Amino acid sequence: MAHHVTLIPEWAEQDLVLITWPNATMDWAYMLPEVEACYIELAHAILEWEDLLVLARDPEHVRTLLMTKPLKHELFVMEMDNNDTWCRDYAPLSLMVRDDAGKERPMIVDFTFNGWGMKYPANKDNLVSRALFLSRSFVAEMGYTNALSLTFEGGGIESDGAGTLLTTTSVLFEPNRNAGLQEDSLQAYLRDVLGGDRLIALEHGALEGDDTDGHIDTLARFLSPTQIAYVGCTDGNDLHYHALQRMKGELEQLRTIDDKPYELIELPLPPAIYDEEGERLPATYANFLFVNGALLVPTYNVETDELALETLRQALPDHVIVPVYCRPLIKQHGSLHCATMQFPRGFMNKSKWRE
C-alpha cells in the first residue's frame, strides 16, 4: 500500500515543546547560573503559549526553578541524562503518514546523532528518540521510523508542509556524517523518509563559530509555504558578506511548487559578538521557534534586535512576536531553535506524566 508522508511544518498546531535542562556535567558547567537563567526565561516563554516537557537529570531541581509563579500551561519533567542541551538535533522529527484510504497516522523518525560529525560525545543524546518512544511518551497509535542508518539532525532540515524540504549541502555531505553514501542516493533516502517531493540544498552561507557545519535553521527558514526568512548581510567588511550574498542569490532563484518566486524576508545579521577567546559566536535571528499563536525570537541585547523583531511582526501579522534573550546560548554555539523541539497536536501521551 502506498503511503504519503509529510514532515509536519513547524507552524502547525502543537501539543508541547521539548527542552533539555543544562546541568554541571555538560559544557555549560563553567556558566551554569547564567545559562539556567536563560532556560528559565525560555521555559516561561513557552509555557505562556503551550505545554512544556523538560528532560532533566534532576527533575525536582527544574520544578523548583520553574514553579516560582503560576503557569498558564502544563509543565512535565522527565528524568533523563544527556550529553548536551541541543535537543533540536537529537529529538525525533514529526511526520504524518496517510495511506491510500486517506487514513492518517502520526509517525516519528529517529536518525543517528553523532555530535555534528563526531565533534562532541553524543552517546546519551542519540538514545533520546528511542527512550521517548519506548517509555510511551507518544500516543498509542504512534508509528516509529528507524532511520538510524542515516546521520542527520533536526536543525538541518526545514519543511513547508507542502512537499518542499530545505537543507544545506555542507551538512548533508559533511564527511563524518554519511561517508560512503553517494550524494544522489543520500538525497533520495532523505526525501523518502521525510516525504518531500523535492529537497532543496543551499550551497552557500554558514556562520562563523557554528559547530553544525551550516544548519539551515541558522540561515533560512520557512514562515509559510510561500515565505522564507533568511539572514542577510549588508556590511561589505563583514566576513560573512560574500557567502550570505551568494545565499540570497540562491534563494532569489528558488520557486514555489506553483512556480512563483518566494516572498523573501531579510533578517539582519547581528553585529559581531565574541567569546572570551576572541572567537566570533554564531548569533542569528533565524533560529526562532513557532509556538501556538506566537513566534519566539532570540535576541542578543544588540542594536539589530528591534529591527529583527519588527521585520517578523510585519511578515507574520497573525502571530505575537516574543523576544527571548539568548546571548548565553550562543556561547556554546547554538540558539533558541537549537535548544527546542516542538511536537504537533495529537502526538503526545500527556496522561503518562499526570499519573
mmCIF file of C-alpha atoms in Angstrom:
data_model
loop_
_atom_site.group_PDB
_atom_site.id
_atom_site.type_symbol
_atom_site.label_atom_id
_atom_site.label_comp_id
_atom_site.label_asym_id
_atom_site.label_seq_id
_atom_site.Cartn_x
_atom_site.Cartn_y
_atom_site.Cartn_z
ATOM 1 C CA MET A 1 0.000 0.000 0.000
ATOM 2 C CA ALA A 2 1.374 3.416 -0.952
ATOM 3 C CA HIS A 3 1.891 5.899 1.830
ATOM 4 C CA HIS A 4 2.100 9.641 1.579
ATOM 5 C CA VAL A 5 4.498 11.092 4.153
ATOM 6 C CA THR A 6 4.697 14.746 5.264
ATOM 7 C CA LEU A 7 7.287 16.325 7.539
ATOM 8 C CA ILE A 8 4.884 18.478 9.558
ATOM 9 C CA PRO A 9 5.792 22.175 9.285
ATOM 10 C CA GLU A 10 6.713 23.970 12.463
ATOM 11 C CA TRP A 11 3.757 26.381 12.390
ATOM 12 C CA ALA A 12 1.267 23.502 12.677
ATOM 13 C CA GLU A 13 -0.632 23.354 15.969
ATOM 14 C CA GLN A 14 1.433 21.825 18.732
ATOM 15 C CA ASP A 15 0.971 19.568 21.764
ATOM 16 C CA LEU A 16 4.090 20.792 23.522
ATOM 17 C CA VAL A 17 7.709 21.863 23.183
ATOM 18 C CA LEU A 18 10.605 19.744 24.465
ATOM 19 C CA ILE A 19 13.775 21.175 26.034
ATOM 20 C CA THR A 20 16.739 19.547 27.796
ATOM 21 C CA TRP A 21 17.827 21.225 31.030
ATOM 22 C CA PRO A 22 21.517 22.157 31.389
ATOM 23 C CA ASN A 23 23.498 20.586 34.250
ATOM 24 C CA ALA A 24 27.044 20.599 35.623
ATOM 25 C CA THR A 25 28.154 17.544 33.600
ATOM 26 C CA MET A 26 27.698 19.469 30.344
ATOM 27 C CA ASP A 27 29.825 22.068 28.581
ATOM 28 C CA TRP A 28 27.653 24.615 30.397
ATOM 29 C CA ALA A 29 29.329 23.862 33.761
ATOM 30 C CA TYR A 30 31.510 26.998 33.767
ATOM 31 C CA MET A 31 28.475 29.295 33.272
ATOM 32 C CA LEU A 32 25.638 27.251 34.743
ATOM 33 C CA PRO A 33 23.800 30.050 36.652
ATOM 34 C CA GLU A 34 23.849 32.279 33.558
ATOM 35 C CA VAL A 35 22.536 29.589 31.222
ATOM 36 C CA GLU A 36 19.940 28.369 33.735
ATOM 37 C CA ALA A 37 18.569 31.926 33.901
ATOM 38 C CA CYS A 38 18.275 31.822 30.109
ATOM 39 C CA TYR A 39 16.489 28.441 30.223
ATOM 40 C CA ILE A 40 14.090 29.718 32.905
ATOM 41 C CA GLU A 41 13.130 32.640 30.631
ATOM 42 C CA LEU A 42 12.783 30.305 27.640
ATOM 43 C CA ALA A 43 10.674 27.797 29.614
ATOM 44 C CA HIS A 44 8.334 30.503 30.909
ATOM 45 C CA ALA A 45 8.022 31.995 27.405
ATOM 46 C CA ILE A 46 6.917 28.595 26.037
ATOM 47 C CA LEU A 47 4.546 27.990 28.965
ATOM 48 C CA GLU A 48 2.704 31.233 28.164
ATOM 49 C CA TRP A 49 1.512 29.578 24.932
ATOM 50 C CA GLU A 50 1.536 25.808 25.396
ATOM 51 C CA ASP A 51 2.710 22.844 27.470
ATOM 52 C CA LEU A 52 6.405 22.155 28.053
ATOM 53 C CA LEU A 53 8.273 18.871 28.507
ATOM 54 C CA VAL A 54 11.704 19.124 30.147
ATOM 55 C CA LEU A 55 14.271 16.325 30.073
ATOM 56 C CA ALA A 56 16.376 16.695 33.194
ATOM 57 C CA ARG A 57 18.948 14.880 35.225
ATOM 58 C CA ASP A 58 17.360 16.328 38.368
ATOM 59 C CA PRO A 59 13.597 16.818 37.811
ATOM 60 C CA GLU A 60 12.928 18.275 41.274
ATOM 61 C CA HIS A 61 15.544 20.978 40.713
ATOM 62 C CA VAL A 62 13.833 22.011 37.468
ATOM 63 C CA ARG A 63 10.371 22.079 39.078
ATOM 64 C CA THR A 64 11.699 24.247 41.891
ATOM 65 C CA LEU A 65 13.168 26.736 39.398
ATOM 66 C CA LEU A 66 10.084 26.938 37.192
ATOM 67 C CA MET A 67 7.209 26.787 39.696
ATOM 68 C CA THR A 68 8.075 30.191 41.153
ATOM 69 C CA LYS A 69 4.935 31.633 39.538
ATOM 70 C CA PRO A 70 1.568 30.276 38.352
ATOM 71 C CA LEU A 71 1.942 28.607 34.947
ATOM 72 C CA LYS A 72 -0.617 29.080 32.175
ATOM 73 C CA HIS A 73 0.064 25.632 30.724
ATOM 74 C CA GLU A 74 1.279 22.280 31.978
ATOM 75 C CA LEU A 75 4.881 21.581 32.864
ATOM 76 C CA PHE A 76 6.049 17.975 32.503
ATOM 77 C CA VAL A 77 9.522 16.911 33.651
ATOM 78 C CA MET A 78 11.065 13.582 32.686
ATOM 79 C CA GLU A 79 14.259 12.213 34.187
ATOM 80 C CA MET A 80 16.948 11.723 31.564
ATOM 81 C CA ASP A 81 20.712 12.026 31.400
ATOM 82 C CA ASN A 82 22.090 13.919 28.410
ATOM 83 C CA ASN A 83 25.405 14.910 26.893
ATOM 84 C CA ASP A 84 24.128 18.329 25.905
ATOM 85 C CA THR A 85 21.038 20.525 25.651
ATOM 86 C CA TRP A 86 20.658 20.841 21.864
ATOM 87 C CA CYS A 87 17.581 18.628 21.561
ATOM 88 C CA ARG A 88 16.647 20.028 18.130
ATOM 89 C CA ASP A 89 19.374 17.797 16.771
ATOM 90 C CA TYR A 90 18.660 14.548 18.607
ATOM 91 C CA ALA A 91 14.922 14.579 19.356
ATOM 92 C CA PRO A 92 12.747 12.828 16.737
ATOM 93 C CA LEU A 93 11.152 14.611 13.790
ATOM 94 C CA SER A 94 7.365 14.510 13.422
ATOM 95 C CA LEU A 95 5.673 13.090 10.327
ATOM 96 C CA MET A 96 2.102 12.475 9.226
ATOM 97 C CA VAL A 97 1.572 9.345 7.144
ATOM 98 C CA ARG A 98 -1.549 8.912 5.025
ATOM 99 C CA ASP A 99 -2.488 5.619 3.377
ATOM 100 C CA ASP A 100 -4.452 5.128 0.134
ATOM 101 C CA ALA A 101 -7.717 5.050 2.055
ATOM 102 C CA GLY A 102 -6.955 8.530 3.414
ATOM 103 C CA LYS A 103 -6.356 7.306 6.962
ATOM 104 C CA GLU A 104 -3.716 9.375 8.771
ATOM 105 C CA ARG A 105 -1.281 8.189 11.391
ATOM 106 C CA PRO A 106 1.362 10.152 13.324
ATOM 107 C CA MET A 107 4.940 8.947 12.998
ATOM 108 C CA ILE A 108 8.285 9.900 14.484
ATOM 109 C CA VAL A 109 11.588 9.367 12.682
ATOM 110 C CA ASP A 110 14.792 8.505 14.515
ATOM 111 C CA PHE A 111 18.111 9.405 12.854
ATOM 112 C CA THR A 112 21.554 8.765 14.284
ATOM 113 C CA PHE A 113 23.026 11.780 16.058
ATOM 114 C CA ASN A 114 26.824 11.742 16.320
ATOM 115 C CA GLY A 115 27.649 15.160 17.777
ATOM 116 C CA TRP A 116 27.654 17.027 14.437
ATOM 117 C CA GLY A 117 30.154 14.768 12.727
ATOM 118 C CA MET A 118 31.831 13.378 15.860
ATOM 119 C CA LYS A 119 32.895 16.768 17.246
ATOM 120 C CA TYR A 120 31.360 16.005 20.671
ATOM 121 C CA PRO A 121 30.202 12.944 22.645
ATOM 122 C CA ALA A 122 26.606 12.042 21.789
ATOM 123 C CA ASN A 123 26.128 8.536 23.208
ATOM 124 C CA LYS A 124 23.317 9.609 25.593
ATOM 125 C CA ASP A 125 21.653 12.118 23.276
ATOM 126 C CA ASN A 126 21.492 9.569 20.472
ATOM 127 C CA LEU A 127 19.221 7.406 22.673
ATOM 128 C CA VAL A 128 16.609 10.081 23.405
ATOM 129 C CA SER A 129 14.226 9.399 20.493
ATOM 130 C CA ARG A 130 14.014 5.689 21.344
ATOM 131 C CA ALA A 131 13.737 6.432 25.071
ATOM 132 C CA LEU A 132 10.762 8.729 24.451
ATOM 133 C CA PHE A 133 9.113 6.176 22.183
ATOM 134 C CA LEU A 134 9.693 3.138 24.378
ATOM 135 C CA SER A 135 8.539 4.958 27.515
ATOM 136 C CA ARG A 136 5.156 5.557 25.840
ATOM 137 C CA SER A 137 5.593 9.323 25.773
ATOM 138 C CA PHE A 138 3.685 9.334 22.485
ATOM 139 C CA VAL A 139 0.096 8.332 21.718
ATOM 140 C CA ALA A 140 -0.576 4.597 21.359
ATOM 141 C CA GLU A 141 -1.001 4.724 17.565
ATOM 142 C CA MET A 142 2.359 6.448 17.056
ATOM 143 C CA GLY A 143 4.498 4.901 14.328
ATOM 144 C CA TYR A 144 8.290 4.728 14.548
ATOM 145 C CA THR A 145 10.619 5.035 11.561
ATOM 146 C CA ASN A 146 14.064 3.608 12.203
ATOM 147 C CA ALA A 147 16.364 5.779 10.083
ATOM 148 C CA LEU A 148 19.458 5.136 12.201
ATOM 149 C CA SER A 149 21.453 4.207 9.110
ATOM 150 C CA LEU A 150 21.466 7.952 8.345
ATOM 151 C CA THR A 151 23.256 10.556 10.479
ATOM 152 C CA PHE A 152 21.124 13.677 10.450
ATOM 153 C CA GLU A 153 19.914 16.469 12.729
ATOM 154 C CA GLY A 154 16.603 18.255 13.098
ATOM 155 C CA GLY A 155 18.294 21.651 12.796
ATOM 156 C CA GLY A 156 19.451 20.638 9.329
ATOM 157 C CA ILE A 157 16.017 20.460 7.696
ATOM 158 C CA GLU A 158 13.060 22.759 7.024
ATOM 159 C CA SER A 159 9.641 21.700 5.683
ATOM 160 C CA ASP A 160 6.898 23.825 4.134
ATOM 161 C CA GLY A 161 4.386 21.024 4.732
ATOM 162 C CA ALA A 162 3.546 21.069 1.020
ATOM 163 C CA GLY A 163 6.298 18.814 -0.327
ATOM 164 C CA THR A 164 9.359 21.075 -0.224
ATOM 165 C CA LEU A 165 12.283 20.338 2.094
ATOM 166 C CA LEU A 166 15.153 22.784 2.569
ATOM 167 C CA THR A 167 18.657 21.879 3.772
ATOM 168 C CA THR A 168 22.326 22.725 3.138
ATOM 169 C CA THR A 169 24.936 20.749 1.200
ATOM 170 C CA SER A 170 27.532 21.499 3.912
ATOM 171 C CA VAL A 171 25.603 19.344 6.398
ATOM 172 C CA LEU A 172 24.355 16.671 4.005
ATOM 173 C CA PHE A 173 27.767 15.886 2.597
ATOM 174 C CA GLU A 174 29.949 16.501 5.638
ATOM 175 C CA PRO A 175 32.444 13.575 5.621
ATOM 176 C CA ASN A 176 31.965 12.489 9.253
ATOM 177 C CA ARG A 177 28.217 12.124 8.931
ATOM 178 C CA ASN A 178 27.353 9.889 5.998
ATOM 179 C CA ALA A 179 30.673 8.892 4.457
ATOM 180 C CA GLY A 180 30.447 6.437 1.588
ATOM 181 C CA LEU A 181 26.917 7.357 0.529
ATOM 182 C CA GLN A 182 26.512 8.825 -2.941
ATOM 183 C CA GLU A 183 25.077 12.331 -2.898
ATOM 184 C CA ASP A 184 22.056 11.463 -5.008
ATOM 185 C CA SER A 185 21.200 8.312 -3.052
ATOM 186 C CA LEU A 186 21.571 10.224 0.218
ATOM 187 C CA GLN A 187 19.157 12.896 -1.013
ATOM 188 C CA ALA A 188 16.731 10.272 -2.319
ATOM 189 C CA TYR A 189 16.767 8.410 1.000
ATOM 190 C CA LEU A 190 16.122 11.601 2.966
ATOM 191 C CA ARG A 191 13.243 12.522 0.641
ATOM 192 C CA ASP A 192 11.852 9.028 1.021
ATOM 193 C CA VAL A 193 11.981 9.079 4.842
ATOM 194 C CA LEU A 194 10.678 12.631 5.245
ATOM 195 C CA GLY A 195 8.249 12.542 2.336
ATOM 196 C CA GLY A 196 9.413 15.539 0.332
ATOM 197 C CA ASP A 197 8.590 15.870 -3.354
ATOM 198 C CA ARG A 198 11.746 17.940 -3.617
ATOM 199 C CA LEU A 199 14.773 18.571 -1.450
ATOM 200 C CA ILE A 200 16.497 21.908 -1.996
ATOM 201 C CA ALA A 201 20.056 22.057 -0.660
ATOM 202 C CA LEU A 202 21.584 25.529 -0.395
ATOM 203 C CA GLU A 203 25.264 25.640 -1.309
ATOM 204 C CA HIS A 204 26.176 28.979 0.261
ATOM 205 C CA GLY A 205 26.043 30.546 3.687
ATOM 206 C CA ALA A 206 27.451 29.490 7.071
ATOM 207 C CA LEU A 207 28.027 31.429 10.258
ATOM 208 C CA GLU A 208 31.399 31.667 11.936
ATOM 209 C CA GLY A 209 31.537 29.691 15.171
ATOM 210 C CA ASP A 210 28.751 27.347 14.036
ATOM 211 C CA ASP A 211 29.640 23.765 15.062
ATOM 212 C CA THR A 212 26.895 22.253 12.937
ATOM 213 C CA ASP A 213 28.616 22.910 9.572
ATOM 214 C CA GLY A 214 25.847 25.240 8.459
ATOM 215 C CA HIS A 215 22.457 24.089 9.718
ATOM 216 C CA ILE A 216 19.587 25.575 7.727
ATOM 217 C CA ASP A 217 17.955 26.769 10.986
ATOM 218 C CA THR A 218 20.754 29.317 11.424
ATOM 219 C CA LEU A 219 20.371 30.660 7.874
ATOM 220 C CA ALA A 220 16.953 30.382 6.154
ATOM 221 C CA ARG A 221 13.539 29.308 7.469
ATOM 222 C CA PHE A 222 10.074 28.827 6.038
ATOM 223 C CA LEU A 223 7.499 31.154 7.612
ATOM 224 C CA SER A 224 4.789 29.666 5.385
ATOM 225 C CA PRO A 225 4.752 27.701 2.091
ATOM 226 C CA THR A 226 5.411 30.989 0.229
ATOM 227 C CA GLN A 227 7.681 32.912 2.626
ATOM 228 C CA ILE A 228 11.328 32.351 3.548
ATOM 229 C CA ALA A 229 13.048 34.409 6.254
ATOM 230 C CA TYR A 230 16.816 34.470 5.825
ATOM 231 C CA VAL A 231 19.903 36.094 7.311
ATOM 232 C CA GLY A 232 21.163 38.940 5.151
ATOM 233 C CA CYS A 233 24.392 40.887 5.402
ATOM 234 C CA THR A 234 24.766 44.428 4.101
ATOM 235 C CA ASP A 235 28.179 45.200 5.589
ATOM 236 C CA GLY A 236 30.774 44.586 2.884
ATOM 237 C CA ASN A 237 33.520 44.412 5.527
ATOM 238 C CA ASP A 238 31.852 41.574 7.454
ATOM 239 C CA LEU A 239 33.460 38.174 6.883
ATOM 240 C CA HIS A 240 30.003 36.716 6.181
ATOM 241 C CA TYR A 241 29.172 39.222 3.454
ATOM 242 C CA HIS A 242 30.047 37.256 0.309
ATOM 243 C CA ALA A 243 28.681 33.875 1.452
ATOM 244 C CA LEU A 244 25.380 35.399 2.618
ATOM 245 C CA GLN A 245 25.059 37.458 -0.572
ATOM 246 C CA ARG A 246 25.507 34.258 -2.592
ATOM 247 C CA MET A 247 22.915 32.523 -0.419
ATOM 248 C CA LYS A 248 20.489 35.392 -1.042
ATOM 249 C CA GLY A 249 21.091 34.918 -4.774
ATOM 250 C CA GLU A 250 20.271 31.209 -4.436
ATOM 251 C CA LEU A 251 17.048 31.985 -2.565
ATOM 252 C CA GLU A 252 16.029 34.515 -5.231
ATOM 253 C CA GLN A 253 16.317 31.773 -7.856
ATOM 254 C CA LEU A 254 14.059 29.349 -5.957
ATOM 255 C CA ARG A 255 10.459 28.826 -6.986
ATOM 256 C CA THR A 256 7.476 27.592 -5.001
ATOM 257 C CA ILE A 257 5.563 24.468 -6.048
ATOM 258 C CA ASP A 258 3.358 26.861 -8.090
ATOM 259 C CA ASP A 259 6.480 28.168 -9.886
ATOM 260 C CA LYS A 260 6.376 31.595 -8.251
ATOM 261 C CA PRO A 261 9.298 33.298 -6.523
ATOM 262 C CA TYR A 262 9.267 33.081 -2.735
ATOM 263 C CA GLU A 263 8.469 36.136 -0.665
ATOM 264 C CA LEU A 264 11.895 36.655 0.909
ATOM 265 C CA ILE A 265 12.133 38.320 4.305
ATOM 266 C CA GLU A 266 15.621 39.555 5.123
ATOM 267 C CA LEU A 267 16.655 39.411 8.772
ATOM 268 C CA PRO A 268 19.653 41.488 9.864
ATOM 269 C CA LEU A 269 22.899 39.806 10.833
ATOM 270 C CA PRO A 270 23.660 40.810 14.434
ATOM 271 C CA PRO A 271 26.902 42.757 14.898
ATOM 272 C CA ALA A 272 29.856 40.528 15.741
ATOM 273 C CA ILE A 273 29.728 39.039 19.243
ATOM 274 C CA TYR A 274 32.906 37.371 20.511
ATOM 275 C CA ASP A 275 33.677 34.936 23.330
ATOM 276 C CA GLU A 276 36.483 35.309 25.874
ATOM 277 C CA GLU A 277 38.968 33.738 23.440
ATOM 278 C CA GLY A 278 38.059 36.223 20.740
ATOM 279 C CA GLU A 279 36.142 33.675 18.650
ATOM 280 C CA ARG A 280 33.061 35.003 16.875
ATOM 281 C CA LEU A 281 29.799 33.454 18.066
ATOM 282 C CA PRO A 282 27.012 32.376 15.686
ATOM 283 C CA ALA A 283 24.292 34.879 16.611
ATOM 284 C CA THR A 284 21.284 34.633 14.276
ATOM 285 C CA TYR A 285 17.650 35.727 14.339
ATOM 286 C CA ALA A 286 16.692 32.874 12.002
ATOM 287 C CA ASN A 287 16.841 30.498 14.994
ATOM 288 C CA PHE A 288 13.255 31.306 16.027
ATOM 289 C CA LEU A 289 10.598 28.888 17.288
ATOM 290 C CA PHE A 290 6.929 28.695 16.348
ATOM 291 C CA VAL A 291 4.596 28.008 19.287
ATOM 292 C CA ASN A 292 0.788 28.094 19.323
ATOM 293 C CA GLY A 293 -0.126 31.672 18.412
ATOM 294 C CA ALA A 294 3.345 33.143 18.741
ATOM 295 C CA LEU A 295 6.882 33.184 17.378
ATOM 296 C CA LEU A 296 9.687 33.142 19.957
ATOM 297 C CA VAL A 297 12.663 35.066 18.564
ATOM 298 C CA PRO A 298 16.197 35.012 20.004
ATOM 299 C CA THR A 299 17.623 38.397 20.932
ATOM 300 C CA TYR A 300 21.183 39.253 21.949
ATOM 301 C CA ASN A 301 20.970 42.732 23.511
ATOM 302 C CA VAL A 302 22.388 44.375 20.379
ATOM 303 C CA GLU A 303 21.116 47.208 18.191
ATOM 304 C CA THR A 304 19.711 44.908 15.476
ATOM 305 C CA ASP A 305 17.266 43.166 17.868
ATOM 306 C CA GLU A 306 14.381 45.583 17.310
ATOM 307 C CA LEU A 307 14.742 45.546 13.510
ATOM 308 C CA ALA A 308 14.616 41.730 13.505
ATOM 309 C CA LEU A 309 11.513 41.681 15.729
ATOM 310 C CA GLU A 310 9.740 44.350 13.666
ATOM 311 C CA THR A 311 10.592 42.550 10.397
ATOM 312 C CA LEU A 312 8.998 39.361 11.718
ATOM 313 C CA ARG A 313 5.948 41.277 13.053
ATOM 314 C CA GLN A 314 5.338 42.574 9.537
ATOM 315 C CA ALA A 315 5.833 39.133 7.969
ATOM 316 C CA LEU A 316 3.611 37.259 10.463
ATOM 317 C CA PRO A 317 0.773 39.607 11.442
ATOM 318 C CA ASP A 318 -1.259 36.730 12.941
ATOM 319 C CA HIS A 319 1.469 35.787 15.414
ATOM 320 C CA VAL A 320 2.603 37.537 18.560
ATOM 321 C CA ILE A 321 6.368 38.101 18.233
ATOM 322 C CA VAL A 322 8.036 37.316 21.583
ATOM 323 C CA PRO A 323 11.705 38.199 22.211
ATOM 324 C CA VAL A 324 13.726 35.722 24.299
ATOM 325 C CA TYR A 325 17.205 36.770 25.449
ATOM 326 C CA CYS A 326 19.594 34.113 24.098
ATOM 327 C CA ARG A 327 23.056 35.610 24.358
ATOM 328 C CA PRO A 328 24.149 32.930 26.880
ATOM 329 C CA LEU A 329 23.140 30.183 24.414
ATOM 330 C CA ILE A 330 25.456 31.319 21.636
ATOM 331 C CA LYS A 331 28.437 30.882 23.977
ATOM 332 C CA GLN A 332 28.003 27.168 23.260
ATOM 333 C CA HIS A 333 27.298 27.894 19.572
ATOM 334 C CA GLY A 334 23.525 27.394 19.478
ATOM 335 C CA SER A 335 20.403 29.479 19.979
ATOM 336 C CA LEU A 336 16.684 29.219 20.686
ATOM 337 C CA HIS A 337 15.567 26.831 17.934
ATOM 338 C CA CYS A 338 18.560 24.538 18.531
ATOM 339 C CA ALA A 339 17.541 24.234 22.194
ATOM 340 C CA THR A 340 13.936 23.206 21.480
ATOM 341 C CA MET A 341 11.844 20.610 19.623
ATOM 342 C CA GLN A 342 8.127 21.022 19.006
ATOM 343 C CA PHE A 343 5.663 18.126 18.753
ATOM 344 C CA PRO A 344 2.433 18.588 16.796
ATOM 345 C CA ARG A 345 -1.093 18.372 18.192
ATOM 346 C CA GLY A 346 -2.140 14.773 18.841
ATOM 347 C CA PHE A 347 1.377 13.328 19.231
ATOM 348 C CA MET A 348 1.944 13.174 22.985
ATOM 349 C CA ASN A 349 0.579 10.872 25.652
ATOM 350 C CA LYS A 350 0.304 13.542 28.347
ATOM 351 C CA SER A 351 -1.569 11.270 30.749
ATOM 352 C CA LYS A 352 1.757 9.449 31.212
ATOM 353 C CA TRP A 353 3.200 12.407 33.167
ATOM 354 C CA ARG A 354 -0.004 13.263 35.010
ATOM 355 C CA GLU A 355 -0.114 9.897 36.805
#
